[in-house]
PDB file of C-alpha atoms in Angstrom:
ATOM      1  CA  MET A 276      60.845  95.933  38.988  1.00 54.00           C
ATOM      2  CA  ALA A 277      59.261  98.289  41.552  1.00 50.00           C
ATOM      3  CA  ALA A 278      57.491 100.179  38.763  1.00 49.00           C
ATOM      4  CA  ALA A 279      56.019  96.943  37.398  1.00 50.00           C
ATOM      5  CA  LEU A 280      54.718  95.977  40.845  1.00 45.00           C
ATOM      6  CA  LEU A 281      53.255  99.434  41.338  1.00 46.00           C
ATOM      7  CA  CYS A 282      51.477  99.287  37.958  1.00 51.00           C
ATOM      8  CA  ALA A 283      50.124  95.817  38.730  1.00 49.00           C
ATOM      9  CA  GLY A 284      48.835  97.028  42.101  1.00 50.00           C
ATOM     10  CA  LEU A 285      47.207 100.086  40.587  1.00 48.00           C
ATOM     11  CA  HIS A 286      45.569  98.008  37.882  1.00 50.00           C
ATOM     12  CA  SER A 287      44.009  95.626  40.388  1.00 48.00           C
ATOM     13  CA  ALA A 288      42.792  98.383  42.718  1.00 52.00           C
ATOM     14  CA  HIS A 289      39.269  99.665  42.399  1.00 54.00           C
ATOM     15  CA  ALA A 290      39.008 102.731  40.229  1.00 65.00           C
ATOM     16  CA  VAL A 291      37.860 105.909  41.895  1.00 73.00           C
ATOM     17  CA  ASP A 292      34.958 107.540  40.058  1.00 79.00           C
ATOM     18  CA  PHE A 293      35.213 111.315  40.038  1.00 88.00           C
ATOM     19  CA  THR A 294      32.077 111.784  37.939  1.00 95.00           C
ATOM     20  CA  PRO A 295      29.894 114.294  39.802  1.00 97.00           C
ATOM     21  CA  ASP A 296      26.385 113.376  40.925  1.00 98.00           C
ATOM     22  CA  GLY A 297      25.110 116.937  40.755  1.00 98.00           C
ATOM     23  CA  VAL A 298      25.792 120.655  40.560  1.00 98.00           C
ATOM     24  CA  SER A 299      24.353 123.502  42.594  1.00 98.00           C
ATOM     25  CA  ALA A 300      23.980 127.253  42.713  1.00 98.00           C
ATOM     26  CA  GLN A 301      23.395 129.212  45.895  1.00 98.00           C
ATOM     27  CA  ALA A 302      23.073 132.779  47.100  1.00 98.00           C
ATOM     28  CA  GLY A 303      22.558 134.287  50.522  1.00 98.00           C
ATOM     29  CA  ILE A 304      22.816 137.188  52.886  1.00 98.00           C
ATOM     30  CA  GLY A 305      24.583 137.762  56.168  1.00 95.00           C
ATOM     31  CA  ARG A 306      24.511 140.485  58.780  1.00 88.00           C
ATOM     32  CA  HIS A 307      25.573 144.077  58.159  1.00 86.00           C
ATOM     33  CA  GLY A 308      25.141 143.819  54.382  1.00 88.00           C
ATOM     34  CA  ALA A 309      27.419 140.826  53.764  1.00 95.00           C
ATOM     35  CA  ALA A 310      26.378 138.597  50.872  1.00 97.00           C
ATOM     36  CA  THR A 311      27.592 135.423  49.191  1.00 98.00           C
ATOM     37  CA  ALA A 312      26.862 133.532  45.979  1.00 98.00           C
ATOM     38  CA  GLY A 313      28.469 130.490  44.449  1.00 98.00           C
ATOM     39  CA  VAL A 314      28.378 127.165  42.676  1.00 98.00           C
ATOM     40  CA  SER A 315      29.344 123.648  43.701  1.00 98.00           C
ATOM     41  CA  VAL A 316      29.860 120.139  42.432  1.00 98.00           C
ATOM     42  CA  VAL A 317      28.307 117.278  44.465  1.00 98.00           C
ATOM     43  CA  TRP A 318      29.569 113.716  44.862  1.00 97.00           C
ATOM     44  CA  ASP A 319      27.388 111.145  46.649  1.00 97.00           C
ATOM     45  CA  TRP A 320      29.096 108.638  48.911  1.00 96.00           C
ATOM     46  CA  ASP A 321      28.510 104.931  48.789  1.00 93.00           C
ATOM     47  CA  PHE A 322      26.836 105.255  52.175  1.00 93.00           C
ATOM     48  CA  GLN A 323      23.239 104.542  53.095  1.00 93.00           C
ATOM     49  CA  ARG A 324      21.833 103.543  56.454  1.00 94.00           C
ATOM     50  CA  MET A 325      18.209 102.658  56.947  1.00 93.00           C
ATOM     51  CA  ARG A 326      16.712 103.220  60.364  1.00 92.00           C
ATOM     52  CA  ARG A 327      13.200 102.516  61.584  1.00 91.00           C
ATOM     53  CA  LYS A 328      11.920 105.912  60.491  1.00 94.00           C
ATOM     54  CA  ALA A 329      14.699 107.489  58.447  1.00 96.00           C
ATOM     55  CA  GLU A 330      17.291 107.017  55.741  1.00 97.00           C
ATOM     56  CA  LEU A 331      20.791 108.467  56.201  1.00 97.00           C
ATOM     57  CA  THR A 332      23.019 109.282  53.228  1.00 97.00           C
ATOM     58  CA  ALA A 333      26.169 111.335  52.744  1.00 98.00           C
ATOM     59  CA  HIS A 334      27.804 113.460  50.074  1.00 98.00           C
ATOM     60  CA  THR A 335      30.692 115.862  49.572  1.00 98.00           C
ATOM     61  CA  GLU A 336      30.522 119.255  47.899  1.00 98.00           C
ATOM     62  CA  VAL A 337      33.345 121.327  46.489  1.00 98.00           C
ATOM     63  CA  MET A 338      32.256 124.969  46.297  1.00 98.00           C
ATOM     64  CA  VAL A 339      33.520 128.234  44.918  1.00 98.00           C
ATOM     65  CA  ASN A 340      31.766 131.245  46.447  1.00 98.00           C
ATOM     66  CA  GLY A 341      32.117 134.973  46.156  1.00 98.00           C
ATOM     67  CA  TRP A 342      31.723 137.178  49.237  1.00 97.00           C
ATOM     68  CA  ARG A 343      30.791 140.852  49.234  1.00 96.00           C
ATOM     69  CA  ALA A 344      30.928 143.172  52.245  1.00 94.00           C
ATOM     70  CA  ASP A 345      31.859 146.752  53.046  1.00 90.00           C
ATOM     71  CA  ASP A 346      35.454 147.293  54.122  1.00 85.00           C
ATOM     72  CA  LEU A 347      36.640 149.621  56.911  1.00 86.00           C
ATOM     73  CA  ALA A 348      36.191 152.694  54.691  1.00 83.00           C
ATOM     74  CA  GLY A 349      32.674 151.629  53.727  1.00 83.00           C
ATOM     75  CA  ASP A 350      33.734 150.660  50.192  1.00 88.00           C
ATOM     76  CA  ASN A 351      32.533 147.458  48.582  1.00 89.00           C
ATOM     77  CA  GLN A 352      35.057 144.600  48.827  1.00 92.00           C
ATOM     78  CA  THR A 353      34.843 141.183  47.215  1.00 96.00           C
ATOM     79  CA  MET A 354      36.729 137.972  47.811  1.00 97.00           C
ATOM     80  CA  ALA A 355      36.638 134.335  46.739  1.00 98.00           C
ATOM     81  CA  GLN A 356      36.037 131.348  48.991  1.00 98.00           C
ATOM     82  CA  ALA A 357      36.880 127.698  48.289  1.00 98.00           C
ATOM     83  CA  VAL A 358      35.046 125.080  50.376  1.00 98.00           C
ATOM     84  CA  VAL A 359      35.136 121.304  50.815  1.00 98.00           C
ATOM     85  CA  LEU A 360      32.014 120.196  52.696  1.00 98.00           C
ATOM     86  CA  PRO A 361      31.194 116.584  53.649  1.00 98.00           C
ATOM     87  CA  SER A 362      27.539 116.323  54.756  1.00 98.00           C
ATOM     88  CA  LEU A 363      25.034 113.877  56.220  1.00 98.00           C
ATOM     89  CA  ARG A 364      21.432 113.909  55.037  1.00 98.00           C
ATOM     90  CA  MET A 365      18.349 112.405  56.689  1.00 98.00           C
ATOM     91  CA  ARG A 366      15.014 111.697  55.006  1.00 97.00           C
ATOM     92  CA  LEU A 367      12.044 110.563  57.038  1.00 94.00           C
ATOM     93  CA  ALA A 368       9.626 107.770  56.012  1.00 95.00           C
ATOM     94  CA  ARG A 369      12.647 105.521  55.437  1.00 94.00           C
ATOM     95  CA  GLY A 370      13.789 107.733  52.568  1.00 94.00           C
ATOM     96  CA  LYS A 371      10.410 108.102  50.868  1.00 96.00           C
ATOM     97  CA  SER A 372       9.787 111.684  52.001  1.00 97.00           C
ATOM     98  CA  PRO A 373      10.735 114.419  49.535  1.00 98.00           C
ATOM     99  CA  TRP A 374      11.849 116.519  52.531  1.00 98.00           C
ATOM    100  CA  PHE A 375      15.306 116.236  54.077  1.00 98.00           C
ATOM    101  CA  ILE A 376      17.525 117.803  56.707  1.00 98.00           C
ATOM    102  CA  GLU A 377      21.282 117.928  56.369  1.00 98.00           C
ATOM    103  CA  LEU A 378      24.331 118.999  58.292  1.00 98.00           C
ATOM    104  CA  GLY A 379      28.003 119.240  57.574  1.00 98.00           C
ATOM    105  CA  ILE A 380      31.320 120.581  58.776  1.00 98.00           C
ATOM    106  CA  GLY A 381      33.951 121.392  56.212  1.00 98.00           C
ATOM    107  CA  ALA A 382      36.980 123.560  55.529  1.00 98.00           C
ATOM    108  CA  SER A 383      37.112 126.871  53.695  1.00 98.00           C
ATOM    109  CA  TYR A 384      39.739 129.298  52.477  1.00 98.00           C
ATOM    110  CA  LEU A 385      39.171 133.020  51.761  1.00 98.00           C
ATOM    111  CA  SER A 386      41.276 134.678  49.058  1.00 98.00           C
ATOM    112  CA  LYS A 387      42.028 137.679  51.304  1.00 95.00           C
ATOM    113  CA  ASP A 388      41.566 138.849  54.869  1.00 94.00           C
ATOM    114  CA  TYR A 389      37.940 139.479  55.832  1.00 94.00           C
ATOM    115  CA  VAL A 390      37.896 142.900  57.484  1.00 92.00           C
ATOM    116  CA  THR A 391      34.744 145.004  57.880  1.00 92.00           C
ATOM    117  CA  ARG A 392      33.632 147.717  60.281  1.00 90.00           C
ATOM    118  CA  GLU A 393      31.930 145.042  62.408  1.00 90.00           C
ATOM    119  CA  LYS A 394      34.266 142.050  62.066  1.00 92.00           C
ATOM    120  CA  THR A 395      37.852 141.029  61.455  1.00 93.00           C
ATOM    121  CA  PHE A 396      38.786 137.412  60.794  1.00 95.00           C
ATOM    122  CA  SER A 397      42.224 136.440  62.103  1.00 96.00           C
ATOM    123  CA  THR A 398      42.578 133.543  59.638  1.00 96.00           C
ATOM    124  CA  ARG A 399      41.809 132.858  55.999  1.00 97.00           C
ATOM    125  CA  TRP A 400      41.405 129.143  56.747  1.00 97.00           C
ATOM    126  CA  ASN A 401      38.107 128.551  58.561  1.00 98.00           C
ATOM    127  CA  PHE A 402      35.548 125.889  59.319  1.00 98.00           C
ATOM    128  CA  TYR A 403      32.373 125.926  57.236  1.00 98.00           C
ATOM    129  CA  ASP A 404      29.431 124.674  59.337  1.00 98.00           C
ATOM    130  CA  MET A 405      26.104 124.012  57.645  1.00 98.00           C
ATOM    131  CA  PHE A 406      22.578 123.098  58.730  1.00 98.00           C
ATOM    132  CA  GLY A 407      19.889 122.881  56.075  1.00 98.00           C
ATOM    133  CA  VAL A 408      16.416 121.758  55.106  1.00 98.00           C
ATOM    134  CA  GLY A 409      15.288 120.979  51.613  1.00 98.00           C
ATOM    135  CA  HIS A 410      12.805 119.430  49.254  1.00 98.00           C
ATOM    136  CA  SER A 411      13.495 117.120  46.304  1.00 98.00           C
ATOM    137  CA  PHE A 412      11.205 117.089  43.285  1.00 98.00           C
ATOM    138  CA  GLY A 413      11.031 115.797  39.729  1.00 97.00           C
ATOM    139  CA  ASP A 414      10.330 112.319  38.389  1.00 97.00           C
ATOM    140  CA  HIS A 415      13.605 110.996  39.829  1.00 96.00           C
ATOM    141  CA  ARG A 416      14.218 113.619  42.540  1.00 96.00           C
ATOM    142  CA  GLU A 417      16.673 115.258  40.190  1.00 98.00           C
ATOM    143  CA  HIS A 418      15.898 118.771  41.493  1.00 98.00           C
ATOM    144  CA  GLU A 419      16.355 120.135  45.013  1.00 98.00           C
ATOM    145  CA  LEU A 420      15.527 123.435  46.646  1.00 98.00           C
ATOM    146  CA  GLY A 421      16.972 124.103  50.052  1.00 98.00           C
ATOM    147  CA  LEU A 422      17.537 126.675  52.736  1.00 98.00           C
ATOM    148  CA  ARG A 423      20.853 126.578  54.602  1.00 98.00           C
ATOM    149  CA  TRP A 424      22.290 128.341  57.604  1.00 98.00           C
ATOM    150  CA  ILE A 425      26.060 128.681  57.256  1.00 98.00           C
ATOM    151  CA  HIS A 426      28.555 129.661  59.946  1.00 98.00           C
ATOM    152  CA  VAL A 427      32.161 130.393  58.952  1.00 98.00           C
ATOM    153  CA  SER A 428      34.772 130.755  61.725  1.00 97.00           C
ATOM    154  CA  ASN A 429      38.081 129.343  62.923  1.00 96.00           C
ATOM    155  CA  ALA A 430      36.550 127.709  66.039  1.00 94.00           C
ATOM    156  CA  GLY A 431      38.700 129.799  68.375  1.00 93.00           C
ATOM    157  CA  ILE A 432      42.044 128.658  66.972  1.00 93.00           C
ATOM    158  CA  ARG A 433      43.152 132.297  66.747  1.00 95.00           C
ATOM    159  CA  LYS A 434      41.599 135.522  68.062  1.00 94.00           C
ATOM    160  CA  PRO A 435      39.631 137.458  66.983  1.00 93.00           C
ATOM    161  CA  ASN A 436      37.095 134.899  65.870  1.00 92.00           C
ATOM    162  CA  PRO A 437      33.771 136.697  65.297  1.00 94.00           C
ATOM    163  CA  GLY A 438      32.558 134.327  62.579  1.00 95.00           C
ATOM    164  CA  GLU A 439      30.087 135.164  59.855  1.00 96.00           C
ATOM    165  CA  ASP A 440      26.616 133.698  59.394  1.00 97.00           C
ATOM    166  CA  PHE A 441      24.713 133.458  56.120  1.00 98.00           C
ATOM    167  CA  LEU A 442      21.218 132.321  55.202  1.00 98.00           C
ATOM    168  CA  LEU A 443      21.389 130.681  51.763  1.00 98.00           C
ATOM    169  CA  LEU A 444      18.860 129.650  49.155  1.00 98.00           C
ATOM    170  CA  ARG A 445      20.193 126.710  47.151  1.00 98.00           C
ATOM    171  CA  TYR A 446      19.212 124.847  43.981  1.00 98.00           C
ATOM    172  CA  VAL A 447      20.721 121.467  43.065  1.00 98.00           C
ATOM    173  CA  ARG A 448      20.437 119.584  39.775  1.00 98.00           C
ATOM    174  CA  ARG A 449      21.270 115.904  40.237  1.00 98.00           C
ATOM    175  CA  PHE A 450      22.309 113.635  37.362  1.00 96.00           C
TER     176      PHE A 450
END
């Protein structure tokens, strides 16, 4: 009986659409020779707010990045990073401008401890803060180029917390 009620409730609920709205590739550099590169899948939210001079929208990205930095011995080390990043985007001219600014705060996980001559992270789980500017182009704004500043740290939850900053160049192909 309970299973029948559950099935009936699931059938009547709205289906969640997990079809992505875009994919991206990004690469960037940090201080002291650190570098990152990765790909992401983008899902737009059903959220749009029109203001007098701007349009606000939102999306979520799921990223997989690779990090490269020198370890304590000066040897090259690599690690993987998984990120979930919800973001807000603002376009001026009530959404008609091809230019946008965006910001987001998400969560990230590094596959191993980040330890270099200059920095040691005390946690693998960190916040992933982003501020970016970009430009959409194409007949339907299906292409985007952007520049992002990324800060990864644990927000002081555990010491040491030096954080790492990256400047990223990003390309997005929207569907």
